[in-house]
CSV table of C-alpha atoms in Angstrom, one decimal:
chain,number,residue,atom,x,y,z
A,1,UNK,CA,0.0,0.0,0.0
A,2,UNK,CA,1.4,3.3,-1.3
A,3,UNK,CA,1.3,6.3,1.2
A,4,UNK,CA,-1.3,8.7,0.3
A,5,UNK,CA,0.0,11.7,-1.7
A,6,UNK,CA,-0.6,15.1,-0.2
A,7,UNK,CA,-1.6,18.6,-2.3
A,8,UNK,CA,-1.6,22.4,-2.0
A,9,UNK,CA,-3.6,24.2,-4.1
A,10,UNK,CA,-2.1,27.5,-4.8
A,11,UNK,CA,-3.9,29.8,-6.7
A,12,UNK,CA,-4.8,33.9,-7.1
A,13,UNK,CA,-7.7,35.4,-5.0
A,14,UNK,CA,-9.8,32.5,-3.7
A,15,UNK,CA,-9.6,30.0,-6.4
A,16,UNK,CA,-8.1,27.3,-4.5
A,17,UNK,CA,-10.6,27.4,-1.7
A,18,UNK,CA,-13.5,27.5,-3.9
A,19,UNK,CA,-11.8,24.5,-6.3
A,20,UNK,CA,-11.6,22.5,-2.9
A,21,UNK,CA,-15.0,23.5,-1.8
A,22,UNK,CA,-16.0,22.5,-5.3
A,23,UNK,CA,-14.3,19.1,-5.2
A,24,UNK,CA,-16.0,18.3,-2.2
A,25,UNK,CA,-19.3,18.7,-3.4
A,26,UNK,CA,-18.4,15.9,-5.9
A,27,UNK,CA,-15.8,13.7,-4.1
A,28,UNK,CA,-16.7,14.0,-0.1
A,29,UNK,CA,-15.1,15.0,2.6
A,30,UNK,CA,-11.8,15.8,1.5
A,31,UNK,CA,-8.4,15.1,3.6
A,32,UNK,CA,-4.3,16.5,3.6
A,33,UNK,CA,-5.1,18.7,0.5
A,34,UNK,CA,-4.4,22.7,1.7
A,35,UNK,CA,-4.9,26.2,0.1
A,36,UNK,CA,-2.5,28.6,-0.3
A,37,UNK,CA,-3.5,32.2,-2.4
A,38,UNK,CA,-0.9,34.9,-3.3
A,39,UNK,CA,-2.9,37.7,-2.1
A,40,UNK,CA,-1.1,40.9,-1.1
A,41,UNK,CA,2.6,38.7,-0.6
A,42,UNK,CA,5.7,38.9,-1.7
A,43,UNK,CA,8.1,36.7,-3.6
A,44,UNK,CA,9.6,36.1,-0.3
A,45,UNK,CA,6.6,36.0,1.3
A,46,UNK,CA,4.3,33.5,-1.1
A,47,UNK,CA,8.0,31.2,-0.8
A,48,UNK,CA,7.7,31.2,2.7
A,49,UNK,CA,4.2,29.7,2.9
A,50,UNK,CA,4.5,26.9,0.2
A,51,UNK,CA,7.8,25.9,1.7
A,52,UNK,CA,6.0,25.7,5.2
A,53,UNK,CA,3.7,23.5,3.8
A,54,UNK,CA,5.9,21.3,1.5
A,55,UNK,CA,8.5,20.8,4.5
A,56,UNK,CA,5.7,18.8,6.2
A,57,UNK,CA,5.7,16.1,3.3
A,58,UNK,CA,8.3,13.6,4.5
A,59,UNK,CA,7.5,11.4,1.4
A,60,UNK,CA,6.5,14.2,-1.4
A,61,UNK,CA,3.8,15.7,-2.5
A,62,UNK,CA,2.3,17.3,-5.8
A,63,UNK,CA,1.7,21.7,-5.4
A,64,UNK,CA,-1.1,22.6,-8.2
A,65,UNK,CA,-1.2,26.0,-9.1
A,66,UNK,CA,-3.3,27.8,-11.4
A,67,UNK,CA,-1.2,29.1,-14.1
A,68,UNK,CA,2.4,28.4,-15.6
A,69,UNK,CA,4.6,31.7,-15.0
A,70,UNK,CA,1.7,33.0,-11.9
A,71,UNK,CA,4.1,34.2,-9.0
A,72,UNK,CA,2.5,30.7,-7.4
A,73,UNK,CA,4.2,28.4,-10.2
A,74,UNK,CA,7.3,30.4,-9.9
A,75,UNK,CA,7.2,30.0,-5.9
A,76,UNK,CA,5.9,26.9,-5.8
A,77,UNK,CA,9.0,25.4,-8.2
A,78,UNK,CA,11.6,27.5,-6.3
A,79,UNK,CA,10.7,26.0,-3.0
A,80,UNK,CA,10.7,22.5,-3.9
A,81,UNK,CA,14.1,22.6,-6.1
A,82,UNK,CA,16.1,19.5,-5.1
A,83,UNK,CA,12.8,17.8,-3.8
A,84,UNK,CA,12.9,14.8,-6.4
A,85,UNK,CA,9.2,13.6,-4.7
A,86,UNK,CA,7.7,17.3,-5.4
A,87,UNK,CA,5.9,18.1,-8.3
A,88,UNK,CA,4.9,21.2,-10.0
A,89,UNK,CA,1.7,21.0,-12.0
A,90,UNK,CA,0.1,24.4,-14.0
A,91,UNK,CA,-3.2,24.6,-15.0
A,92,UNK,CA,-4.9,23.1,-12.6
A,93,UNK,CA,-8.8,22.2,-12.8
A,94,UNK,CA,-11.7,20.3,-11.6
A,95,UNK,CA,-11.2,17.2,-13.1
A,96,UNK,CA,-7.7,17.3,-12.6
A,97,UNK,CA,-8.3,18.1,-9.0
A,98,UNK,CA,-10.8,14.8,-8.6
A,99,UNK,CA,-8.6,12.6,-10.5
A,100,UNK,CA,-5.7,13.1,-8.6
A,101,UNK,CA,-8.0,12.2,-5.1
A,102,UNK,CA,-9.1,9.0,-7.3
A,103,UNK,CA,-5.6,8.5,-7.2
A,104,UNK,CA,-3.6,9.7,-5.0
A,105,UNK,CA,-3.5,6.1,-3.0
A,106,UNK,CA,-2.3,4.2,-5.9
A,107,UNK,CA,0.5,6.5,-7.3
A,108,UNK,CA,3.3,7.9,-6.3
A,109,UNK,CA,3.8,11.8,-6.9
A,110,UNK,CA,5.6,11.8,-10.3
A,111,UNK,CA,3.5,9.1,-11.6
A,112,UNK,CA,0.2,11.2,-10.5
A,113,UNK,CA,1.6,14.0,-11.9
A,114,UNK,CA,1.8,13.0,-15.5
A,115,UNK,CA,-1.3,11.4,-15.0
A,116,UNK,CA,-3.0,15.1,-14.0
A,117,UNK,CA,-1.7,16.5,-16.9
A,118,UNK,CA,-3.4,14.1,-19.3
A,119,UNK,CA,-6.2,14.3,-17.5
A,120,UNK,CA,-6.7,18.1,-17.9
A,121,UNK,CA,-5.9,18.6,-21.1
A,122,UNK,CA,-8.4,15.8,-22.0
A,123,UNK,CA,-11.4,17.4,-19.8
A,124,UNK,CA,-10.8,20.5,-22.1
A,125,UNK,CA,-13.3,20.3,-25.1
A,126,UNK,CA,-15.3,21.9,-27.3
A,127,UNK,CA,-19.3,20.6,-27.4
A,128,UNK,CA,-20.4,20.9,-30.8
A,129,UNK,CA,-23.6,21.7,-31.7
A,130,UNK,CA,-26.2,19.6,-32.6
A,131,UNK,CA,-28.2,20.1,-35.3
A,132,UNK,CA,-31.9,21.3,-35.0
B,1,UNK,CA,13.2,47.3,-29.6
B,2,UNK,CA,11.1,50.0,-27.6
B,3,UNK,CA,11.4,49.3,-24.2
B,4,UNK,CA,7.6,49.8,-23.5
B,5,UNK,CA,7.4,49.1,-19.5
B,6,UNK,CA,9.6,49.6,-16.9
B,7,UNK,CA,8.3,48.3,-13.9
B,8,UNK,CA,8.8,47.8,-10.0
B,9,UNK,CA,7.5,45.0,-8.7
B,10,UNK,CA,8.9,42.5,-6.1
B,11,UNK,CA,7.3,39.3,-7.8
B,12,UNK,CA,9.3,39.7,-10.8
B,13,UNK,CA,7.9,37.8,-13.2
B,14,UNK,CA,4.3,36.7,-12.2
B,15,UNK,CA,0.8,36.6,-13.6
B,16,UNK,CA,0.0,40.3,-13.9
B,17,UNK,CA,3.3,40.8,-15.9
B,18,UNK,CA,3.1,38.1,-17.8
B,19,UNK,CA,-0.6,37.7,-18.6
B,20,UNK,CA,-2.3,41.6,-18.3
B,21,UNK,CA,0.6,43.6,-19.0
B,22,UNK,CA,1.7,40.9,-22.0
B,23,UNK,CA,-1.5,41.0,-23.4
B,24,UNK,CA,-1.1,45.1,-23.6
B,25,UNK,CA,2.4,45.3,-24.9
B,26,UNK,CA,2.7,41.8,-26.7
B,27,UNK,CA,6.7,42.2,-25.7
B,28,UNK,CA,9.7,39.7,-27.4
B,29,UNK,CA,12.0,40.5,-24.5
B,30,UNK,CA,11.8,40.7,-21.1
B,31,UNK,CA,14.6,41.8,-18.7
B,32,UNK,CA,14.4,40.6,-15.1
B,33,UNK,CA,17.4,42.7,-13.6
B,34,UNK,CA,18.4,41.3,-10.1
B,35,UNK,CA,21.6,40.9,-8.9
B,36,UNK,CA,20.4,38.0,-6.7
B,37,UNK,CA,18.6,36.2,-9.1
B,38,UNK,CA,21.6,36.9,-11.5
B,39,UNK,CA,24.1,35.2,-9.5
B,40,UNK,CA,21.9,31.9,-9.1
B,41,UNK,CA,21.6,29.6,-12.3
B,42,UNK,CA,19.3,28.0,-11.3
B,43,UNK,CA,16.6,31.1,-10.3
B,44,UNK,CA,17.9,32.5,-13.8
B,45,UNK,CA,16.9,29.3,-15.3
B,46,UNK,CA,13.4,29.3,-13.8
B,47,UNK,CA,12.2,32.8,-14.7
B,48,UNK,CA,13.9,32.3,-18.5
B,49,UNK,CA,11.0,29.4,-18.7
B,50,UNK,CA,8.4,31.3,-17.0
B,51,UNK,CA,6.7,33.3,-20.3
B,52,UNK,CA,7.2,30.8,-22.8
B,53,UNK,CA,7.3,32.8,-26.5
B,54,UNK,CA,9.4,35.4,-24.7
B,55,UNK,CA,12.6,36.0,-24.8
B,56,UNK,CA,13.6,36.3,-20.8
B,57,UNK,CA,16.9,37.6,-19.6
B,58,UNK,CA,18.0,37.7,-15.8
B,59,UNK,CA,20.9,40.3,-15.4
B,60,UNK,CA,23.2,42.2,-13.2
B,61,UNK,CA,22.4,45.8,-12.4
B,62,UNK,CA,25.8,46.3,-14.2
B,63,UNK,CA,25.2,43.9,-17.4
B,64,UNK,CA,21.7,45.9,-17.7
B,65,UNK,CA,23.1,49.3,-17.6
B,66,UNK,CA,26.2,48.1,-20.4
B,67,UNK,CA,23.3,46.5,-23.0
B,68,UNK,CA,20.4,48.9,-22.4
B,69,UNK,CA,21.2,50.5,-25.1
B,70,UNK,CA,22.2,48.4,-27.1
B,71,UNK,CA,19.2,46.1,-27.0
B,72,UNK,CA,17.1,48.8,-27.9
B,73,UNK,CA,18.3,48.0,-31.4
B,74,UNK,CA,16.5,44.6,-32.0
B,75,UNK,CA,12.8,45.0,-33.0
B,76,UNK,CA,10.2,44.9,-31.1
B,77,UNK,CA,8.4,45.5,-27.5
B,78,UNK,CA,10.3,44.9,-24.3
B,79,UNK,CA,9.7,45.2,-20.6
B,80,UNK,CA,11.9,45.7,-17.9
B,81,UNK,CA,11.3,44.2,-14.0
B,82,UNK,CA,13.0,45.3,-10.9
B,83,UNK,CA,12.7,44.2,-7.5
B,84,UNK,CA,12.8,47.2,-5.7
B,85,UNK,CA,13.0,51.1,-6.1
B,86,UNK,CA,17.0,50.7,-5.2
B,87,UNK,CA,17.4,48.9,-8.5
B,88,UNK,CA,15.4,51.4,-10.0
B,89,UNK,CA,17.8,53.9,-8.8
B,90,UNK,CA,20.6,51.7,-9.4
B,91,UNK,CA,19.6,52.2,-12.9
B,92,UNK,CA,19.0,55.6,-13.1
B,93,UNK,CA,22.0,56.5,-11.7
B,94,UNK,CA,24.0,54.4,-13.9
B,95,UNK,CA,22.9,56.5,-16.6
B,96,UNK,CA,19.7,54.9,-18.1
B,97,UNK,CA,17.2,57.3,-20.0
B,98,UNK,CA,14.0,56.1,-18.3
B,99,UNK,CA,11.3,58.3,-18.2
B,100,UNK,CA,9.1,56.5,-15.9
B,101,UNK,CA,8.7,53.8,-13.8
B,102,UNK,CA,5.5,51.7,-13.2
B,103,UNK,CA,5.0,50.7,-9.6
B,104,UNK,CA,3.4,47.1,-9.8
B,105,UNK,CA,4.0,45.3,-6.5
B,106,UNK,CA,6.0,46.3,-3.6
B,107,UNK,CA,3.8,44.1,-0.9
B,108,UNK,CA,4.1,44.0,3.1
B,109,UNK,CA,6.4,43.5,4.9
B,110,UNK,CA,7.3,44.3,8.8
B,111,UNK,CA,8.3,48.0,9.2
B,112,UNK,CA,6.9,48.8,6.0
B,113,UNK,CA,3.6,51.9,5.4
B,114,UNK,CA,0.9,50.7,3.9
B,115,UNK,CA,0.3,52.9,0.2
B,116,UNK,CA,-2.4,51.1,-0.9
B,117,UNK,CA,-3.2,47.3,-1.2
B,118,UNK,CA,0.3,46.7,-3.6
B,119,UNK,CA,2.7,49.1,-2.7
B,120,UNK,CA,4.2,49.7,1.0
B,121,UNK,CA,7.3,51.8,2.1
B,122,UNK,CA,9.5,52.2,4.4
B,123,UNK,CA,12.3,55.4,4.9
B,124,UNK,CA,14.8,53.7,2.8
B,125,UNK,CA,12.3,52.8,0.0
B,126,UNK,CA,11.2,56.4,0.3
B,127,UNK,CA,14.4,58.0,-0.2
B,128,UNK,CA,15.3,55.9,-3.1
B,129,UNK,CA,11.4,57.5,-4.4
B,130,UNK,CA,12.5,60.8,-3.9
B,131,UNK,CA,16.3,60.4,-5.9
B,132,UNK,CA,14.0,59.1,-8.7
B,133,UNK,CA,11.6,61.8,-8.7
B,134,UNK,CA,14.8,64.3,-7.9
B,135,UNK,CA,16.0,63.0,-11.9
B,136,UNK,CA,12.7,63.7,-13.3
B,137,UNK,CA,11.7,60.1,-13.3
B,138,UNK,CA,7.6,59.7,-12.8
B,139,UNK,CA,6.5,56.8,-10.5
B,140,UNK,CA,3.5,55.7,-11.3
B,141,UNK,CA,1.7,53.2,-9.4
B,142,UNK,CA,-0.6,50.3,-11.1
B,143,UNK,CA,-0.9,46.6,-10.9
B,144,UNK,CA,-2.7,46.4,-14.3
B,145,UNK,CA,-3.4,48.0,-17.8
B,146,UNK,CA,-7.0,47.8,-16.7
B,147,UNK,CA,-6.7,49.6,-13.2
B,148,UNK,CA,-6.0,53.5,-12.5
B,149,UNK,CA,-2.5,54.7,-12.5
B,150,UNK,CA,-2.1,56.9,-9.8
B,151,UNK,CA,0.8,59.5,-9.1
B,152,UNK,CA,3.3,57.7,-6.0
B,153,UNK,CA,4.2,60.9,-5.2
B,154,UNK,CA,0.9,62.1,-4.6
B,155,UNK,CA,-0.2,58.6,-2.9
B,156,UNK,CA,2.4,59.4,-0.3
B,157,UNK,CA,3.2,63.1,0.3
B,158,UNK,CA,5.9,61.8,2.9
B,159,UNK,CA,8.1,60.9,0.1
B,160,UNK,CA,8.7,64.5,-0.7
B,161,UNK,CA,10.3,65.1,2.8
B,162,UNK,CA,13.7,63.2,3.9
């Protein structure tokens, strides 16, 4: 039995918190997945907080954040440099957020992380019309 | 190259500069000038991959003030970060022609006045204000093309006394 891979959400303004909130309305009660938002810190200051939280993963852990070059992505990889069983993942969305609690018992962080990425660029699509 | 945006901000690269002020001035360069970051390969690594279809650069206060120039000869839009208002300074004083600087994101930290929601100051941030303004350089404070740019000197009239 794999140990159960940990999250932070970290995201602008409330995003995180209401993507949690959201997940929970579809998935349950949800544990060892935390919020972060950037609001009114620093570089220095947003690097502190993720680090706090990413220090407290013994055995990795993935950081979602919501977009790739956002002062959370930039944080979030600068605080986890050298951490092999951290990943980094941009973009993150509802179905990514659900899959990864799907399957955050079975695979290990790298492994879930590739995984996320499919599995958010698949939810992504266009519902064509239908005809009259 | 017209360097279209010079701006203070102590996130450096983040979403507002890469997303709302790169939708406004579309630029093929940006400069992130930071001694700290400079002397770190692998912080200059991270923000050269953190606007893809841009053309990053993390320099020394000293390589920035030897290729300002110089750059300005390729085509099109750039924009230039700083960390604080000493770089800005730094920059100025080295000899740089910039008019203006944009005040994006100086956030809270202990000892610090709050300015408005973006921008605190303390007496050293303050004094480096008023050498800028003392040069003719405007400091204009806002976090986005879409919000009102407001005068920093009128925000905080305690800039103009030392």
């Amino acid at each position: 039995m794999m140990a159960r891979v940990p999250a932070l959400l970290a995201t602008h303004a409330d995003l995180a918190a209401a993507l949690l909130r959201a997940a929970e309305r579809v998935y349950g009660a949800i544990e060892d997945v935390e919020i972060v938002t950037n609001e009114g810190l620093s570089r220095r200051d947003l690097e502190r907080v993720i680090g706090e939280r990413v220090e407290r993963w013994p055995a990795g852990g993935i950081v979602m954040c919501d977009f790739w070059g956002g002062s959370c992505h930039v944080c979030g990889a600068a605080v986890t440099r050298g951490r092999n069983d951290v990943a980094v993942v941009t973009g993150v969305n509802l179905p990514m957020l659900l899959d990864f609690l799907h399957n955050r018992d079975q695979l290990d962080a790298a492994a879930l992380a590739d995984r996320l990425v499919q599995k958010g660029h698949d939810s992504i699509r266009i519902q064509r019309g239908v005809p009259a | 190259m017209t360097w279209s945006l010079h701006r203070v901000d102590d996130r450096l690269i983040h979403g507002q500069v890469v997303v709302a002020w790169g939708q406004r001035v579309n630029p093929r360069t940006i400069w992130v000038v930071d001694d700290e970051s400079a002397a770190s390969t692998w912080e200059r690594e991270l923000l050269e991959s953190a606007a893809p279809g841009v053309d990053v650069k993390v320099l020394t206060v000293a390589d920035a003030i030897a290729g300002y120039a110089a750059e300005a000869g390729h085509g099109g839009a750039g924009i230039l970060l700083v960390r604080d208002l000493a770089t800005a300074r730094a920059l100025v004083e080295g000899g740089l022609p910039i008019p203006s600087f944009n005040v994006g994101g100086l956030h809270y930290a202990a000892g610090k006045d709050k300015i408005n929601e973006y921008v605190y100051l303390d007496a050293a941030d303050r004094d480096d204000a008023r050498a800028l303004l003392d040069r003719g350089v405007t400091l204009v404070v806002q976090d986005v093309p879409a919000s009102r740019p407001q005068d920093l000197a009128q925000l905080d009239p305690a800039i103009a006394t030392p």
